[in-house]
Amino acid sequence: MNARTRTLIAATLVLGIASGPVLAHAAPAPAPASATASGVAAPTVPTPPNAAALSEAIAGLGADNEHATAALVRVGGTSGSWQGSSGVSDVRTGRAAIAEGRFRVGSVTKTFTAAVVLQLVAEGKVGLDETVQQRLPGLLPDTFEPVTVRQLLNYTSGIQSADGPGDTFEDAYPHRFGISDPRAMIANAVAKGPAFDPGTKQEYLNIGYTILGVLIEKLTGTSYAKVVEARIAKPLGLRDTSSPGPVRVRIPGPHNHGYQAVSRADGTSELVDVSDWNASAQFAAGDLVSTTADLERFTVALFSGRLVPKAQLEEMFTVPAVKNTDGEDADLTAGMKRFLLPGGVVAWGKTGARPGYSTVIGGTRDLSRTLVYSLNSTDAKGRETNPIAEKLVMAAFKK
């Protein structure tokens, strides 16, 4: 892999990318897939998955691998499919990874949240251009300009993040069983005032989706967990997908343990089991648990318009024509992200990370190729791109 390709892949996989505000119009769309002589669009990725490259990408995982202890992978689409798993479920016993094990999906939760909001928009229960001030009066102080539902979805609200226990694993770990209240988090965030005027920049933060979770609960009269179950999990048959709610700290059902590599004083490192963790601070931005099979089914249903009506689905494939807070072109949409990959492939999807677990869902718009994986990364929240993830993406989307 040459340096340019590695840089491009790394840029697509960094978790927590900054982005900018949302406008009603989209940035120029990528060129459409090439057409055949018959006029029918050719598949974006026409070849079957490279089984050898995918197997090689996840080979050698376990307690002695510095990047991940396990991997669960599903590659699908109209051009073929491949499934694989590697590594160990528990580094103490060395038991093989559970191929159908559940895991924390992290910010992939945002894609579920965006889908629910867009369903409610399609049903006329809320409008994309309606404001937080209209729908949740008193939530934002007078120092804020009107913030729309669309701007929450597209990370352009200008609302700052809530304070947490700290920016490092060492700061967060002692507080892993603490319970967070979404409205208290929102109050903490908005007390700081806006970071920028709504709709002028894009910044990737959880806070907009925390507010969307509160909005969902108000509009439906029930908990976020029950809404996801009723509107997405049950209709699609996602039997292993759930929100743990504000109290549960264990992953329900069979799962592979997640670990964080922690440095010792002597320069060596040890793996700390981080499987048990209260996810209430993530709420509608990152608390879901699922499996690769469920996430693949969700991705196909979403892209094909079976989950969100096509008119509203366009919001999930529309990048706002603004810059992010780093001064680069925005690449985030309502609940997803545009990935520009080597070979001219354009994919759409979402990354997610919780301590011990890194997740990706995504695919080409035409569903010729989809990719879902869970890596038991030993530094899932780190800024460096996991090389296993690089290899998986290269192998999955190579034409």
mmCIF file of C-alpha atoms in Angstrom:
data_model
loop_
_atom_site.group_PDB
_atom_site.id
_atom_site.type_symbol
_atom_site.label_atom_id
_atom_site.label_comp_id
_atom_site.label_asym_id
_atom_site.label_seq_id
_atom_site.Cartn_x
_atom_site.Cartn_y
_atom_site.Cartn_z
ATOM 1 C CA MET A 1 0.000 0.000 0.000
ATOM 2 C CA ASN A 2 1.572 3.315 -1.047
ATOM 3 C CA ALA A 3 1.721 6.381 1.185
ATOM 4 C CA ARG A 4 -1.054 8.244 -0.660
ATOM 5 C CA THR A 5 -3.449 5.308 -0.431
ATOM 6 C CA ARG A 6 -2.665 4.785 3.259
ATOM 7 C CA THR A 7 -3.342 8.465 3.972
ATOM 8 C CA LEU A 8 -6.658 8.314 2.111
ATOM 9 C CA ILE A 9 -7.809 5.192 3.930
ATOM 10 C CA ALA A 10 -6.728 6.601 7.297
ATOM 11 C CA ALA A 11 -8.682 9.776 6.670
ATOM 12 C CA THR A 12 -11.857 7.784 6.068
ATOM 13 C CA LEU A 13 -11.570 5.762 9.257
ATOM 14 C CA VAL A 14 -10.558 8.254 11.922
ATOM 15 C CA LEU A 15 -13.246 8.250 14.586
ATOM 16 C CA GLY A 16 -14.741 11.475 15.839
ATOM 17 C CA ILE A 17 -13.904 13.551 12.754
ATOM 18 C CA ALA A 18 -14.664 17.256 12.993
ATOM 19 C CA SER A 19 -17.168 18.634 10.555
ATOM 20 C CA GLY A 20 -19.276 21.655 9.757
ATOM 21 C CA PRO A 21 -22.776 23.191 9.778
ATOM 22 C CA VAL A 22 -25.705 22.178 7.747
ATOM 23 C CA LEU A 23 -27.312 24.150 4.968
ATOM 24 C CA ALA A 24 -30.399 23.213 3.037
ATOM 25 C CA HIS A 25 -28.419 22.576 -0.160
ATOM 26 C CA ALA A 26 -25.919 19.818 -0.814
ATOM 27 C CA ALA A 27 -22.321 19.842 -1.946
ATOM 28 C CA PRO A 28 -21.735 18.602 -5.505
ATOM 29 C CA ALA A 29 -22.550 14.903 -5.706
ATOM 30 C CA PRO A 30 -19.917 12.375 -6.790
ATOM 31 C CA ALA A 31 -20.092 11.184 -10.380
ATOM 32 C CA PRO A 32 -22.665 8.422 -10.900
ATOM 33 C CA ALA A 33 -21.681 4.829 -11.554
ATOM 34 C CA SER A 34 -20.711 4.140 -15.144
ATOM 35 C CA ALA A 35 -23.432 2.823 -17.436
ATOM 36 C CA THR A 36 -23.338 -0.299 -19.537
ATOM 37 C CA ALA A 37 -24.185 -0.416 -23.228
ATOM 38 C CA SER A 38 -27.772 -1.235 -22.280
ATOM 39 C CA GLY A 39 -28.033 1.957 -20.242
ATOM 40 C CA VAL A 40 -28.243 0.133 -16.899
ATOM 41 C CA ALA A 41 -25.795 1.445 -14.305
ATOM 42 C CA ALA A 42 -22.899 -0.919 -13.696
ATOM 43 C CA PRO A 43 -22.278 -2.029 -10.101
ATOM 44 C CA THR A 44 -19.921 0.286 -8.239
ATOM 45 C CA VAL A 45 -17.969 -2.765 -7.031
ATOM 46 C CA PRO A 46 -18.606 -5.476 -9.660
ATOM 47 C CA THR A 47 -16.251 -8.159 -8.372
ATOM 48 C CA PRO A 48 -16.843 -10.678 -5.559
ATOM 49 C CA PRO A 49 -15.130 -10.008 -2.212
ATOM 50 C CA ASN A 50 -11.454 -10.952 -2.095
ATOM 51 C CA ALA A 51 -11.659 -13.798 0.426
ATOM 52 C CA ALA A 52 -7.898 -14.254 0.665
ATOM 53 C CA ALA A 53 -7.271 -10.555 1.383
ATOM 54 C CA LEU A 54 -10.081 -10.384 3.928
ATOM 55 C CA SER A 55 -8.837 -13.496 5.730
ATOM 56 C CA GLU A 56 -5.316 -12.105 5.777
ATOM 57 C CA ALA A 57 -6.551 -8.782 7.191
ATOM 58 C CA ILE A 58 -7.862 -10.421 10.361
ATOM 59 C CA ALA A 59 -5.246 -13.147 10.747
ATOM 60 C CA GLY A 60 -3.218 -13.440 13.940
ATOM 61 C CA LEU A 61 -5.532 -11.628 16.336
ATOM 62 C CA GLY A 62 -5.540 -12.446 20.026
ATOM 63 C CA ALA A 63 -3.945 -11.529 23.339
ATOM 64 C CA ASP A 64 -0.546 -10.984 21.723
ATOM 65 C CA ASN A 65 -1.755 -8.722 18.910
ATOM 66 C CA GLU A 66 -1.113 -5.055 19.676
ATOM 67 C CA HIS A 67 -4.107 -3.811 17.689
ATOM 68 C CA ALA A 68 -7.063 -6.122 18.385
ATOM 69 C CA THR A 69 -7.988 -9.269 20.265
ATOM 70 C CA ALA A 70 -10.824 -10.284 17.922
ATOM 71 C CA ALA A 71 -12.639 -9.347 14.716
ATOM 72 C CA LEU A 72 -16.101 -10.141 13.332
ATOM 73 C CA VAL A 73 -16.624 -9.266 9.661
ATOM 74 C CA ARG A 74 -19.444 -9.477 7.128
ATOM 75 C CA VAL A 75 -19.014 -8.329 3.531
ATOM 76 C CA GLY A 76 -22.133 -8.405 1.389
ATOM 77 C CA GLY A 77 -23.945 -6.890 -1.539
ATOM 78 C CA THR A 78 -25.141 -7.838 -4.994
ATOM 79 C CA SER A 79 -21.607 -8.754 -6.110
ATOM 80 C CA GLY A 80 -21.108 -11.475 -3.502
ATOM 81 C CA SER A 81 -20.609 -12.059 0.193
ATOM 82 C CA TRP A 82 -17.988 -13.181 2.705
ATOM 83 C CA GLN A 83 -18.015 -13.730 6.464
ATOM 84 C CA GLY A 84 -15.154 -14.283 8.853
ATOM 85 C CA SER A 85 -14.041 -14.054 12.453
ATOM 86 C CA SER A 86 -10.701 -14.225 14.197
ATOM 87 C CA GLY A 87 -9.086 -13.921 17.604
ATOM 88 C CA VAL A 88 -10.297 -14.776 21.072
ATOM 89 C CA SER A 89 -13.427 -14.123 23.073
ATOM 90 C CA ASP A 90 -11.512 -13.982 26.371
ATOM 91 C CA VAL A 91 -7.749 -13.512 26.657
ATOM 92 C CA ARG A 92 -7.692 -15.465 29.938
ATOM 93 C CA THR A 93 -9.173 -18.640 28.512
ATOM 94 C CA GLY A 94 -8.090 -18.273 24.884
ATOM 95 C CA ARG A 95 -11.565 -19.332 23.766
ATOM 96 C CA ALA A 96 -12.196 -18.574 20.089
ATOM 97 C CA ALA A 97 -14.113 -15.415 19.197
ATOM 98 C CA ILE A 98 -17.903 -15.813 19.078
ATOM 99 C CA ALA A 99 -18.783 -15.147 15.435
ATOM 100 C CA GLU A 100 -22.335 -14.049 16.268
ATOM 101 C CA GLY A 101 -21.367 -12.252 19.468
ATOM 102 C CA ARG A 102 -22.883 -8.939 20.485
ATOM 103 C CA PHE A 103 -20.841 -5.773 20.906
ATOM 104 C CA ARG A 104 -21.151 -2.065 21.629
ATOM 105 C CA VAL A 105 -21.628 -0.204 18.347
ATOM 106 C CA GLY A 106 -20.718 3.262 19.650
ATOM 107 C CA SER A 107 -21.593 6.096 17.288
ATOM 108 C CA VAL A 108 -23.216 3.760 14.776
ATOM 109 C CA THR A 109 -26.138 4.426 17.147
ATOM 110 C CA LYS A 110 -26.404 7.840 15.481
ATOM 111 C CA THR A 111 -27.484 6.201 12.224
ATOM 112 C CA PHE A 112 -30.372 4.513 14.062
ATOM 113 C CA THR A 113 -31.291 7.806 15.736
ATOM 114 C CA ALA A 114 -31.235 9.688 12.433
ATOM 115 C CA ALA A 115 -33.433 7.004 10.855
ATOM 116 C CA VAL A 116 -36.025 7.366 13.631
ATOM 117 C CA VAL A 117 -36.052 11.161 13.334
ATOM 118 C CA LEU A 118 -36.503 10.960 9.561
ATOM 119 C CA GLN A 119 -39.362 8.487 10.024
ATOM 120 C CA LEU A 120 -41.034 11.020 12.325
ATOM 121 C CA VAL A 121 -40.463 13.720 9.708
ATOM 122 C CA ALA A 122 -42.088 11.528 7.051
ATOM 123 C CA GLU A 123 -45.077 11.040 9.365
ATOM 124 C CA GLY A 124 -45.481 14.792 9.826
ATOM 125 C CA LYS A 125 -44.679 14.675 13.538
ATOM 126 C CA VAL A 126 -41.792 17.141 13.193
ATOM 127 C CA GLY A 127 -40.201 19.187 10.421
ATOM 128 C CA LEU A 128 -36.536 19.325 9.475
ATOM 129 C CA ASP A 129 -36.680 23.127 9.543
ATOM 130 C CA GLU A 130 -38.494 23.296 12.871
ATOM 131 C CA THR A 131 -36.287 24.467 15.708
ATOM 132 C CA VAL A 132 -35.236 23.142 19.070
ATOM 133 C CA GLN A 133 -36.720 26.302 20.558
ATOM 134 C CA GLN A 134 -40.112 25.418 19.059
ATOM 135 C CA ARG A 135 -40.134 21.737 19.923
ATOM 136 C CA LEU A 136 -38.202 21.719 23.197
ATOM 137 C CA PRO A 137 -38.889 25.154 24.671
ATOM 138 C CA GLY A 138 -36.515 26.198 27.437
ATOM 139 C CA LEU A 139 -33.820 23.695 26.473
ATOM 140 C CA LEU A 140 -31.619 26.340 24.837
ATOM 141 C CA PRO A 141 -31.030 29.735 26.474
ATOM 142 C CA ASP A 142 -31.679 33.040 24.711
ATOM 143 C CA THR A 143 -28.004 33.294 23.759
ATOM 144 C CA PHE A 144 -28.634 30.730 20.984
ATOM 145 C CA GLU A 145 -29.920 31.511 17.522
ATOM 146 C CA PRO A 146 -32.659 29.124 16.298
ATOM 147 C CA VAL A 147 -31.230 25.608 15.831
ATOM 148 C CA THR A 148 -33.126 23.352 13.428
ATOM 149 C CA VAL A 149 -33.658 19.606 13.515
ATOM 150 C CA ARG A 150 -31.670 19.355 10.263
ATOM 151 C CA GLN A 151 -28.743 21.141 11.890
ATOM 152 C CA LEU A 152 -28.771 18.699 14.805
ATOM 153 C CA LEU A 153 -28.765 15.786 12.360
ATOM 154 C CA ASN A 154 -25.922 17.208 10.289
ATOM 155 C CA TYR A 155 -23.665 18.399 13.118
ATOM 156 C CA THR A 156 -23.997 22.068 12.237
ATOM 157 C CA SER A 157 -25.862 23.309 15.330
ATOM 158 C CA GLY A 158 -22.896 25.090 16.918
ATOM 159 C CA ILE A 159 -23.783 23.612 20.315
ATOM 160 C CA GLN A 160 -20.686 22.682 22.302
ATOM 161 C CA SER A 161 -20.044 19.307 23.916
ATOM 162 C CA ALA A 162 -20.899 18.491 27.505
ATOM 163 C CA ASP A 163 -18.114 18.081 30.028
ATOM 164 C CA GLY A 164 -17.065 14.552 30.904
ATOM 165 C CA PRO A 165 -14.622 13.002 33.347
ATOM 166 C CA GLY A 166 -11.709 13.695 30.980
ATOM 167 C CA ASP A 167 -10.296 13.121 27.524
ATOM 168 C CA THR A 168 -8.250 9.998 28.215
ATOM 169 C CA PHE A 169 -9.054 6.395 29.039
ATOM 170 C CA GLU A 170 -7.302 6.830 32.370
ATOM 171 C CA ASP A 171 -9.668 9.703 33.204
ATOM 172 C CA ALA A 172 -12.819 7.883 32.100
ATOM 173 C CA TYR A 173 -12.210 4.385 33.458
ATOM 174 C CA PRO A 174 -12.813 5.155 37.170
ATOM 175 C CA HIS A 175 -16.217 6.620 36.209
ATOM 176 C CA ARG A 176 -17.293 3.758 33.919
ATOM 177 C CA PHE A 177 -20.286 2.790 36.071
ATOM 178 C CA GLY A 178 -21.592 6.328 36.557
ATOM 179 C CA ILE A 179 -25.095 7.215 35.350
ATOM 180 C CA SER A 180 -25.587 10.332 33.227
ATOM 181 C CA ASP A 181 -28.831 12.215 32.649
ATOM 182 C CA PRO A 182 -29.282 13.527 29.066
ATOM 183 C CA ARG A 183 -30.961 16.768 30.109
ATOM 184 C CA ALA A 184 -28.229 17.489 32.657
ATOM 185 C CA MET A 185 -25.629 16.910 29.930
ATOM 186 C CA ILE A 186 -27.464 19.269 27.595
ATOM 187 C CA ALA A 187 -27.697 21.938 30.315
ATOM 188 C CA ASN A 188 -23.959 21.636 30.918
ATOM 189 C CA ALA A 189 -23.231 21.985 27.200
ATOM 190 C CA VAL A 190 -25.476 24.946 26.438
ATOM 191 C CA ALA A 191 -24.224 26.852 29.496
ATOM 192 C CA LYS A 192 -21.001 27.350 27.539
ATOM 193 C CA GLY A 193 -22.803 29.247 24.801
ATOM 194 C CA PRO A 194 -22.647 28.476 21.069
ATOM 195 C CA ALA A 195 -19.340 27.698 19.368
ATOM 196 C CA PHE A 196 -20.515 29.190 16.049
ATOM 197 C CA ASP A 197 -23.695 30.338 14.340
ATOM 198 C CA PRO A 198 -25.979 27.450 13.350
ATOM 199 C CA GLY A 199 -25.535 26.304 9.752
ATOM 200 C CA THR A 200 -22.131 27.894 9.208
ATOM 201 C CA LYS A 201 -19.741 25.054 10.112
ATOM 202 C CA GLN A 202 -19.767 21.332 10.765
ATOM 203 C CA GLU A 203 -18.381 19.819 13.959
ATOM 204 C CA TYR A 204 -18.653 16.157 14.900
ATOM 205 C CA LEU A 205 -19.950 15.957 18.473
ATOM 206 C CA ASN A 206 -22.421 13.787 20.386
ATOM 207 C CA ILE A 207 -24.480 16.633 21.811
ATOM 208 C CA GLY A 208 -26.785 17.099 18.801
ATOM 209 C CA TYR A 209 -27.814 13.471 18.959
ATOM 210 C CA THR A 210 -28.338 13.670 22.703
ATOM 211 C CA ILE A 211 -30.841 16.451 22.001
ATOM 212 C CA LEU A 212 -32.406 14.382 19.210
ATOM 213 C CA GLY A 213 -32.856 11.524 21.682
ATOM 214 C CA VAL A 214 -34.752 13.850 24.028
ATOM 215 C CA LEU A 215 -36.825 15.087 21.085
ATOM 216 C CA ILE A 216 -37.667 11.511 20.052
ATOM 217 C CA GLU A 217 -38.855 10.718 23.558
ATOM 218 C CA LYS A 218 -41.039 13.823 23.659
ATOM 219 C CA LEU A 219 -42.584 13.175 20.240
ATOM 220 C CA THR A 220 -43.284 9.489 20.915
ATOM 221 C CA GLY A 221 -44.081 9.598 24.629
ATOM 222 C CA THR A 222 -41.803 6.646 25.365
ATOM 223 C CA SER A 223 -38.138 5.850 26.005
ATOM 224 C CA TYR A 224 -35.469 5.965 23.327
ATOM 225 C CA ALA A 225 -34.779 2.260 23.868
ATOM 226 C CA LYS A 226 -38.416 1.312 23.248
ATOM 227 C CA VAL A 227 -38.632 3.541 20.174
ATOM 228 C CA VAL A 228 -35.618 1.862 18.544
ATOM 229 C CA GLU A 229 -37.087 -1.539 19.342
ATOM 230 C CA ALA A 230 -40.546 -0.696 17.969
ATOM 231 C CA ARG A 231 -39.504 1.248 14.883
ATOM 232 C CA ILE A 232 -36.307 -0.517 13.775
ATOM 233 C CA ALA A 233 -35.344 -3.676 15.650
ATOM 234 C CA LYS A 234 -38.718 -5.432 15.656
ATOM 235 C CA PRO A 235 -39.788 -4.626 12.061
ATOM 236 C CA LEU A 236 -36.401 -5.725 10.685
ATOM 237 C CA GLY A 237 -36.059 -8.766 12.932
ATOM 238 C CA LEU A 238 -32.945 -7.426 14.677
ATOM 239 C CA ARG A 239 -33.191 -9.810 17.630
ATOM 240 C CA ASP A 240 -29.767 -8.979 19.048
ATOM 241 C CA THR A 241 -29.984 -5.173 18.841
ATOM 242 C CA SER A 242 -30.956 -3.165 21.910
ATOM 243 C CA SER A 243 -30.305 -0.118 24.012
ATOM 244 C CA PRO A 244 -29.047 -1.041 27.492
ATOM 245 C CA GLY A 245 -30.790 1.964 29.024
ATOM 246 C CA PRO A 246 -29.386 4.082 31.856
ATOM 247 C CA VAL A 247 -28.640 1.296 34.361
ATOM 248 C CA ARG A 248 -27.344 -1.863 32.669
ATOM 249 C CA VAL A 249 -23.546 -2.132 32.439
ATOM 250 C CA ARG A 250 -23.163 -5.620 30.959
ATOM 251 C CA ILE A 251 -23.552 -6.524 27.304
ATOM 252 C CA PRO A 252 -26.606 -8.816 27.183
ATOM 253 C CA GLY A 253 -26.133 -12.254 25.674
ATOM 254 C CA PRO A 254 -22.985 -13.892 24.258
ATOM 255 C CA HIS A 255 -20.208 -11.438 23.506
ATOM 256 C CA ASN A 256 -16.476 -11.148 23.069
ATOM 257 C CA HIS A 257 -14.671 -9.292 25.824
ATOM 258 C CA GLY A 258 -13.331 -5.841 25.011
ATOM 259 C CA TYR A 259 -9.906 -4.729 26.229
ATOM 260 C CA GLN A 260 -7.891 -1.551 26.522
ATOM 261 C CA ALA A 261 -4.100 -1.668 26.411
ATOM 262 C CA VAL A 262 -2.780 0.307 29.400
ATOM 263 C CA SER A 263 0.870 1.208 29.870
ATOM 264 C CA ARG A 264 2.709 0.056 32.966
ATOM 265 C CA ALA A 265 5.441 2.016 34.730
ATOM 266 C CA ASP A 266 8.106 -0.323 33.313
ATOM 267 C CA GLY A 267 7.130 0.490 29.723
ATOM 268 C CA THR A 268 5.173 -2.710 29.085
ATOM 269 C CA SER A 269 1.407 -2.804 28.762
ATOM 270 C CA GLU A 270 -1.463 -4.865 30.078
ATOM 271 C CA LEU A 271 -4.949 -5.559 28.721
ATOM 272 C CA VAL A 272 -7.706 -4.209 30.975
ATOM 273 C CA ASP A 273 -11.146 -5.759 30.486
ATOM 274 C CA VAL A 274 -13.569 -2.946 29.623
ATOM 275 C CA SER A 275 -16.559 -5.058 28.576
ATOM 276 C CA ASP A 276 -18.733 -3.772 31.430
ATOM 277 C CA TRP A 277 -19.463 -0.050 31.116
ATOM 278 C CA ASN A 278 -22.464 2.193 31.665
ATOM 279 C CA ALA A 279 -23.357 3.800 28.328
ATOM 280 C CA SER A 280 -25.894 6.342 29.596
ATOM 281 C CA ALA A 281 -23.559 9.229 28.763
ATOM 282 C CA GLN A 282 -23.772 8.154 25.115
ATOM 283 C CA PHE A 283 -27.592 7.746 25.052
ATOM 284 C CA ALA A 284 -28.965 8.282 21.517
ATOM 285 C CA ALA A 285 -25.481 9.155 20.265
ATOM 286 C CA GLY A 286 -23.798 5.865 21.116
ATOM 287 C CA ASP A 287 -25.378 3.378 23.525
ATOM 288 C CA LEU A 288 -26.646 0.545 21.285
ATOM 289 C CA VAL A 289 -25.535 -3.088 21.344
ATOM 290 C CA SER A 290 -25.832 -5.249 18.215
ATOM 291 C CA THR A 291 -24.252 -7.962 16.020
ATOM 292 C CA THR A 292 -22.715 -7.928 12.548
ATOM 293 C CA ALA A 293 -25.714 -9.850 11.157
ATOM 294 C CA ASP A 294 -28.186 -7.324 12.560
ATOM 295 C CA LEU A 295 -26.134 -4.357 11.375
ATOM 296 C CA GLU A 296 -25.834 -5.794 7.874
ATOM 297 C CA ARG A 297 -29.612 -6.246 7.712
ATOM 298 C CA PHE A 298 -30.112 -2.699 9.010
ATOM 299 C CA THR A 299 -27.700 -1.263 6.427
ATOM 300 C CA VAL A 300 -29.385 -2.998 3.489
ATOM 301 C CA ALA A 301 -32.877 -2.002 4.659
ATOM 302 C CA LEU A 302 -31.764 1.600 5.177
ATOM 303 C CA PHE A 303 -29.995 2.044 1.828
ATOM 304 C CA SER A 304 -32.818 0.377 -0.094
ATOM 305 C CA GLY A 305 -35.456 2.755 1.286
ATOM 306 C CA ARG A 306 -37.342 0.123 3.285
ATOM 307 C CA LEU A 307 -36.693 1.807 6.637
ATOM 308 C CA VAL A 308 -36.839 5.517 5.814
ATOM 309 C CA PRO A 309 -39.002 6.821 2.942
ATOM 310 C CA LYS A 310 -36.844 7.803 -0.013
ATOM 311 C CA ALA A 311 -37.687 11.504 0.161
ATOM 312 C CA GLN A 312 -36.343 11.727 3.714
ATOM 313 C CA LEU A 313 -33.561 9.195 3.043
ATOM 314 C CA GLU A 314 -31.830 11.743 0.807
ATOM 315 C CA GLU A 315 -30.861 13.647 3.958
ATOM 316 C CA MET A 316 -28.601 10.706 4.843
ATOM 317 C CA PHE A 317 -26.801 10.990 1.492
ATOM 318 C CA THR A 318 -26.580 14.795 1.414
ATOM 319 C CA VAL A 319 -23.377 16.516 2.533
ATOM 320 C CA PRO A 320 -23.854 20.177 3.462
ATOM 321 C CA ALA A 321 -21.869 22.665 1.378
ATOM 322 C CA VAL A 322 -19.849 24.056 4.285
ATOM 323 C CA LYS A 323 -16.436 23.632 5.874
ATOM 324 C CA ASN A 324 -15.796 21.783 9.085
ATOM 325 C CA THR A 325 -14.080 23.387 12.054
ATOM 326 C CA ASP A 326 -10.692 22.330 10.640
ATOM 327 C CA GLY A 327 -11.389 24.306 7.477
ATOM 328 C CA GLU A 328 -11.901 21.226 5.298
ATOM 329 C CA ASP A 329 -14.952 20.365 3.191
ATOM 330 C CA ALA A 330 -17.723 18.765 5.240
ATOM 331 C CA ASP A 331 -18.271 15.037 4.694
ATOM 332 C CA LEU A 332 -20.916 14.162 7.293
ATOM 333 C CA THR A 333 -24.613 13.774 6.563
ATOM 334 C CA ALA A 334 -27.665 13.022 8.685
ATOM 335 C CA GLY A 335 -26.372 10.007 10.612
ATOM 336 C CA MET A 336 -23.723 8.945 8.113
ATOM 337 C CA LYS A 337 -20.523 10.004 6.364
ATOM 338 C CA ARG A 338 -19.261 10.038 2.790
ATOM 339 C CA PHE A 339 -16.088 7.984 2.317
ATOM 340 C CA LEU A 340 -13.941 8.603 -0.760
ATOM 341 C CA LEU A 341 -11.901 5.429 -1.268
ATOM 342 C CA PRO A 342 -9.069 4.458 -3.640
ATOM 343 C CA GLY A 343 -10.154 3.473 -7.119
ATOM 344 C CA GLY A 344 -12.861 6.137 -7.181
ATOM 345 C CA VAL A 345 -15.258 4.183 -4.960
ATOM 346 C CA VAL A 346 -17.691 6.312 -2.953
ATOM 347 C CA ALA A 347 -19.088 4.595 0.130
ATOM 348 C CA TRP A 348 -21.491 5.824 2.789
ATOM 349 C CA GLY A 349 -21.659 4.677 6.382
ATOM 350 C CA LYS A 350 -20.729 5.266 9.992
ATOM 351 C CA THR A 351 -17.909 4.453 12.347
ATOM 352 C CA GLY A 352 -18.318 3.929 16.064
ATOM 353 C CA ALA A 353 -16.112 3.245 19.059
ATOM 354 C CA ARG A 354 -16.499 2.436 22.715
ATOM 355 C CA PRO A 355 -13.629 1.204 24.904
ATOM 356 C CA GLY A 356 -12.777 -2.272 23.648
ATOM 357 C CA TYR A 357 -14.998 -2.109 20.542
ATOM 358 C CA SER A 358 -14.632 -0.457 17.109
ATOM 359 C CA THR A 359 -17.476 -0.775 14.607
ATOM 360 C CA VAL A 360 -18.149 0.158 10.991
ATOM 361 C CA ILE A 361 -21.265 -0.109 8.863
ATOM 362 C CA GLY A 362 -21.478 1.068 5.288
ATOM 363 C CA GLY A 363 -21.653 0.355 1.616
ATOM 364 C CA THR A 364 -21.969 1.753 -1.852
ATOM 365 C CA ARG A 365 -25.209 3.549 -2.633
ATOM 366 C CA ASP A 366 -26.178 0.826 -5.118
ATOM 367 C CA LEU A 367 -25.566 -1.910 -2.503
ATOM 368 C CA SER A 368 -23.122 -3.727 -4.779
ATOM 369 C CA ARG A 369 -20.873 -3.881 -1.715
ATOM 370 C CA THR A 370 -21.554 -3.569 2.021
ATOM 371 C CA LEU A 371 -19.171 -3.912 4.942
ATOM 372 C CA VAL A 372 -19.893 -4.432 8.626
ATOM 373 C CA TYR A 373 -17.245 -5.218 11.185
ATOM 374 C CA SER A 374 -16.544 -5.198 14.881
ATOM 375 C CA LEU A 375 -12.946 -5.075 16.053
ATOM 376 C CA ASN A 376 -12.054 -5.644 19.674
ATOM 377 C CA SER A 377 -9.507 -2.868 19.393
ATOM 378 C CA THR A 378 -6.998 -2.426 22.187
ATOM 379 C CA ASP A 379 -7.197 1.371 21.760
ATOM 380 C CA ALA A 380 -10.651 1.854 20.278
ATOM 381 C CA LYS A 381 -10.919 5.543 21.199
ATOM 382 C CA GLY A 382 -7.392 6.397 20.084
ATOM 383 C CA ARG A 383 -6.721 8.846 17.279
ATOM 384 C CA GLU A 384 -4.495 6.500 15.291
ATOM 385 C CA THR A 385 -6.163 4.428 12.592
ATOM 386 C CA ASN A 386 -6.205 0.717 13.319
ATOM 387 C CA PRO A 387 -4.180 -1.007 10.537
ATOM 388 C CA ILE A 388 -6.562 -3.976 10.614
ATOM 389 C CA ALA A 389 -9.394 -1.608 9.706
ATOM 390 C CA GLU A 390 -7.325 -0.231 6.815
ATOM 391 C CA LYS A 391 -6.779 -3.704 5.418
ATOM 392 C CA LEU A 392 -10.446 -4.615 5.770
ATOM 393 C CA VAL A 393 -11.648 -1.546 3.903
ATOM 394 C CA MET A 394 -9.074 -2.026 1.128
ATOM 395 C CA ALA A 395 -10.029 -5.664 0.703
ATOM 396 C CA ALA A 396 -13.780 -5.096 0.900
ATOM 397 C CA PHE A 397 -14.088 -2.219 -1.576
ATOM 398 C CA LYS A 398 -11.402 -3.066 -4.100
ATOM 399 C CA LYS A 399 -12.924 -3.249 -7.583
#
